[in-house]
Short mmCIF file of C-alpha atoms and ligand atoms in Angstrom, two decimals:
data_model
loop_
_atom_site.label_atom_id
_atom_site.label_comp_id
_atom_site.label_asym_id
_atom_site.label_seq_id
_atom_site.Cartn_x
_atom_site.Cartn_y
_atom_site.Cartn_z
CA MET O 1 8.44 27.57 -14.30
CA ASN O 2 7.18 30.89 -13.07
CA LYS O 3 9.64 33.67 -12.60
CA LYS O 4 8.51 34.16 -9.04
CA ASN O 5 9.76 30.68 -8.20
CA ASN O 6 13.31 31.49 -9.18
CA PRO O 7 15.65 31.82 -6.26
CA THR O 8 17.64 35.00 -6.36
CA ILE O 9 21.32 35.35 -5.82
CA PRO O 10 22.32 38.78 -4.63
CA ASP O 11 25.96 39.84 -4.99
CA THR O 12 26.67 38.54 -1.50
CA GLY O 13 26.56 35.04 -2.91
CA ARG O 14 23.60 34.07 -0.79
CA PHE O 15 21.23 31.44 -1.97
CA ALA O 16 17.72 32.14 -0.76
CA ASP O 17 15.68 28.97 -0.95
CA ARG O 18 12.08 29.93 -1.62
CA GLY O 19 10.96 26.41 -0.88
CA VAL O 20 10.26 25.37 -4.46
CA ALA O 21 9.31 21.70 -4.36
CA LEU O 22 10.64 19.22 -6.90
CA GLY O 23 7.09 18.68 -8.14
CA GLU O 24 6.85 22.36 -9.07
CA LEU O 25 9.94 21.98 -11.26
CA ALA O 26 8.42 18.96 -12.97
CA THR O 27 6.49 21.15 -15.43
CA HIS O 28 8.36 19.98 -18.54
CA PHE O 29 11.15 17.52 -19.27
CA VAL O 30 14.16 17.24 -21.56
CA VAL O 31 14.73 13.59 -22.47
CA HIS O 32 16.25 11.24 -25.04
CA CYS O 33 13.89 10.67 -27.98
CA PRO O 34 12.59 7.06 -27.99
CA LYS O 35 13.13 6.89 -31.78
CA CYS O 36 16.50 8.56 -32.41
CA GLN O 37 17.94 9.02 -28.86
CA LYS O 38 18.60 12.71 -29.55
CA LYS O 39 17.16 15.58 -27.53
CA ALA O 40 13.37 15.72 -27.15
CA GLN O 41 11.04 17.92 -25.08
CA ILE O 42 8.01 16.81 -23.12
CA ASN O 43 5.69 19.75 -22.70
CA PRO O 44 2.22 20.14 -21.21
CA THR O 45 -0.61 20.48 -23.71
CA LYS O 46 -2.74 22.37 -21.18
CA GLU O 47 -2.39 24.04 -17.81
CA PRO O 48 -2.56 22.81 -15.17
CA ALA O 49 -1.40 19.54 -16.67
CA SER O 50 -2.32 16.16 -15.29
CA LYS O 51 -0.20 13.18 -16.23
CA VAL O 52 -2.02 12.63 -19.52
CA ASP O 53 -1.74 16.23 -20.72
CA PHE O 54 1.80 16.01 -22.10
CA ARG O 55 3.29 15.60 -25.55
CA LEU O 56 6.78 14.62 -26.61
CA ILE O 57 8.37 16.41 -29.56
CA CYS O 58 11.84 15.54 -30.88
CA SER O 59 13.70 18.50 -32.32
CA ASP O 60 15.93 16.17 -34.33
CA CYS O 61 13.74 13.55 -36.03
CA PHE O 62 10.43 15.42 -35.38
CA HIS O 63 8.90 12.38 -33.72
CA VAL O 64 5.73 13.35 -31.83
CA GLU O 65 4.20 11.12 -29.17
CA THR O 66 1.23 11.49 -26.88
CA VAL O 67 1.05 9.90 -23.44
CA GLY O 68 0.43 6.16 -23.45
CA HIS O 69 3.49 3.99 -23.65
CA TRP O 70 5.71 3.72 -20.59
CA TYR O 71 9.41 3.24 -21.46
CA GLY O 72 10.79 3.26 -17.93
CA ALA O 73 11.15 0.79 -15.12
CA ALA O 74 7.99 -0.82 -13.78
CA THR O 75 7.19 -3.65 -11.44
CA ALA O 76 4.14 -5.91 -11.51
CA HIS O 77 2.99 -7.10 -8.11
CA VAL O 78 0.40 -9.65 -7.06
CA SER O 79 -0.71 -10.29 -3.50
CA VAL O 80 -3.72 -12.60 -3.30
CA LYS O 81 -5.11 -15.68 -1.61
CA CYS O 82 -4.74 -18.91 -3.59
CA ARG O 83 -8.06 -19.64 -5.33
CA GLU O 84 -7.84 -23.33 -4.28
CA CYS O 85 -6.44 -23.39 -0.74
CA TYR O 86 -6.71 -19.71 0.30
CA ARG O 87 -3.09 -19.48 1.38
CA PRO O 88 -1.54 -16.05 0.79
CA LEU O 89 0.46 -15.76 -2.43
CA SER O 90 2.61 -12.85 -3.45
CA ARG O 91 5.09 -12.21 -6.24
CA SER O 92 6.78 -9.25 -7.90
CA ALA O 93 8.34 -9.21 -11.37
CA PRO O 94 9.64 -6.58 -13.79
CA TRP O 95 6.76 -5.37 -15.96
CA ASN O 96 7.24 -5.44 -19.73
CA GLY O 97 4.67 -2.74 -20.43
CA ILE O 98 2.05 -5.01 -22.01
CA TRP O 99 0.71 -7.93 -20.03
CA LYS O 100 -0.81 -7.00 -16.66
CA LYS O 101 -1.16 -10.53 -15.28
CA LEU O 102 1.38 -12.60 -13.36
CA ALA O 103 1.58 -16.38 -13.40
CA MET O 104 1.43 -17.66 -9.82
CA HIS O 105 2.32 -21.06 -8.43
CA CYS O 106 1.02 -22.12 -5.03
CA THR O 107 3.68 -24.20 -3.27
CA HIS O 108 1.09 -25.40 -0.77
CA CYS O 109 -1.51 -27.02 -3.09
CA GLY O 110 0.36 -26.89 -6.40
CA ASP O 111 -2.23 -24.72 -8.16
CA ASN O 112 -1.10 -22.60 -11.11
CA CYS O 113 -3.05 -19.51 -12.06
CA GLU O 114 -2.62 -16.03 -13.49
CA TYR O 115 -3.68 -13.08 -11.38
CA GLU O 116 -4.19 -9.41 -12.19
CA ALA O 117 -1.12 -7.41 -11.14
CA SER O 118 -0.83 -3.88 -9.84
CA ILE O 119 1.90 -1.84 -11.52
CA THR O 120 4.43 0.39 -9.78
CA TYR O 121 6.28 2.87 -11.99
CA GLY O 122 9.93 3.56 -11.21
CA HIS O 123 11.93 6.72 -11.83
CA PHE O 124 15.24 4.96 -12.37
CA HIS O 125 15.93 2.70 -15.35
CA ASP O 126 19.23 1.19 -16.60
CA SER O 127 21.17 3.33 -14.06
CA ARG O 128 19.61 6.52 -15.38
CA MET O 129 16.93 8.89 -14.10
CA THR O 130 13.77 8.98 -16.19
CA ASP O 131 10.90 11.43 -16.60
CA PRO O 132 7.61 10.67 -14.81
CA VAL O 133 5.42 10.89 -17.95
CA PHE O 134 7.03 8.49 -20.48
CA GLY O 135 9.82 6.98 -18.37
CA LEU O 136 12.46 8.12 -20.88
CA PRO O 137 16.03 8.87 -19.76
CA LEU O 138 16.54 12.50 -18.81
CA TRP O 139 18.84 14.46 -21.12
CA LEU O 140 20.41 16.38 -18.24
CA GLN O 141 22.26 13.79 -16.18
CA LYS O 142 25.90 13.10 -15.51
CA ASP O 143 27.86 10.79 -13.27
CA PHE O 144 29.76 12.53 -10.53
CA ARG O 145 31.99 10.46 -8.24
CA GLY O 146 29.69 7.48 -8.37
CA GLU O 147 26.58 9.64 -7.88
CA LEU O 148 24.12 10.97 -10.42
CA LEU O 149 23.59 14.68 -11.00
CA TRP O 150 20.31 15.17 -12.85
CA ALA O 151 17.65 17.72 -13.68
CA TYR O 152 14.22 17.56 -15.32
CA ASN O 153 14.90 20.63 -17.46
CA TYR O 154 17.28 23.59 -17.88
CA GLU O 155 15.49 25.75 -15.30
CA HIS O 156 15.85 22.97 -12.75
CA LEU O 157 19.56 22.61 -13.62
CA GLU O 158 20.03 26.37 -13.30
CA MET O 159 18.51 26.28 -9.82
CA VAL O 160 20.92 23.52 -8.80
CA ARG O 161 23.80 25.54 -10.31
CA GLN O 162 22.84 28.65 -8.36
CA TYR O 163 22.69 26.58 -5.22
CA VAL O 164 26.13 25.06 -5.78
CA ALA O 165 27.63 28.43 -6.76
CA ALA O 166 26.36 30.28 -3.71
CA LYS O 167 28.96 30.76 -1.01
CA LEU O 168 26.40 31.08 1.73
CA ARG O 169 23.29 28.98 1.81
CA GLU O 170 20.22 30.06 3.63
CA ARG O 171 16.91 28.44 4.05
CA GLY O 172 13.41 29.68 4.67
CA ILE O 173 14.24 33.39 4.70
CA ASP O 174 12.65 34.53 1.46
CA PRO O 175 9.87 34.64 2.31
CA ARG O 176 10.02 33.78 6.01
CA ASN O 177 8.21 30.53 5.62
CA THR O 178 8.86 27.40 7.58
CA ILE O 179 5.92 25.31 6.44
CA ARG O 180 7.40 24.14 3.15
CA LYS O 181 11.01 23.80 4.27
CA ASN O 182 11.19 20.04 4.31
CA SER O 183 9.73 19.45 0.87
CA SER O 184 11.88 22.05 -0.86
CA MET O 185 13.89 20.68 -3.78
CA VAL O 186 17.04 22.34 -2.51
CA ASN O 187 16.57 20.95 0.97
CA ARG O 188 16.35 17.46 -0.49
CA LEU O 189 19.42 17.64 -2.69
CA PRO O 190 21.78 14.74 -2.06
CA MET O 191 24.85 15.27 0.12
CA PHE O 192 27.36 15.16 -2.73
CA ILE O 193 25.80 18.32 -4.17
CA LYS O 194 25.85 20.08 -0.78
CA LYS O 195 29.52 19.36 -0.10
CA ALA O 196 31.57 22.54 -0.36
CA SER O 197 34.66 20.63 -1.50
CA HIS O 198 32.79 19.49 -4.63
CA ARG O 199 31.74 23.02 -5.64
CA GLU O 200 34.37 23.79 -8.32
CA GLU O 201 34.12 20.39 -9.95
CA LEU O 202 30.31 20.39 -9.91
CA LEU O 203 30.13 23.85 -11.47
CA LYS O 204 32.38 22.70 -14.32
CA LEU O 205 30.19 19.66 -14.87
CA ILE O 206 26.98 21.72 -14.81
CA ALA O 207 28.50 24.17 -17.30
CA THR O 208 29.05 21.32 -19.77
CA MET O 209 25.39 20.30 -19.33
CA GLN O 210 24.01 23.79 -19.84
ZN1 LIG K 301 14.05 11.81 -32.40
ZN1 LIG K 302 -2.96 -23.10 -3.04
#
């Protein structure tokens, strides 16, 4: 993350949201290694990085992986007309990461056939947030009163910490910019993070994650 994107906290305890979008924080990811479950980094191999320009490196078992296999949640979906009677058929099923066809049964004419499915990738798997490149569980996530506090990387977590720590929150003042307000990461933080009564407890939790 560029330094210019960092929100500043003057001594007044103000948090000036510069409108950094979540996508701008998604530059690299700290996740659980798919081989040993310890801490691994997913970093871009070139800038600007598209989804394929990332590489995972585990600092524990030294496993290295290039983009290809998706470990996260995915759904296969088919919406077609039956090849025999032309009635609409649709079905969704969890995708296992290999076979991109779904077996379909037409209740109208009884035809059975496999159809090519479109795949939707999820960002939530086994009750945990995952990265958007490999779908691996994020390293920085903790349960908090039935909610999930998570961050893609340490810079992202630090920005959340600064937000929680600030006594006075302001929006769109630095710079005076209203266009990006709604997509700002801070603006979209869930309510449990914004609640003043949770501040002390959240800061303790974030400190254990940092
Ligand atoms: Zn490993
Ligand atoms: Zn049919």
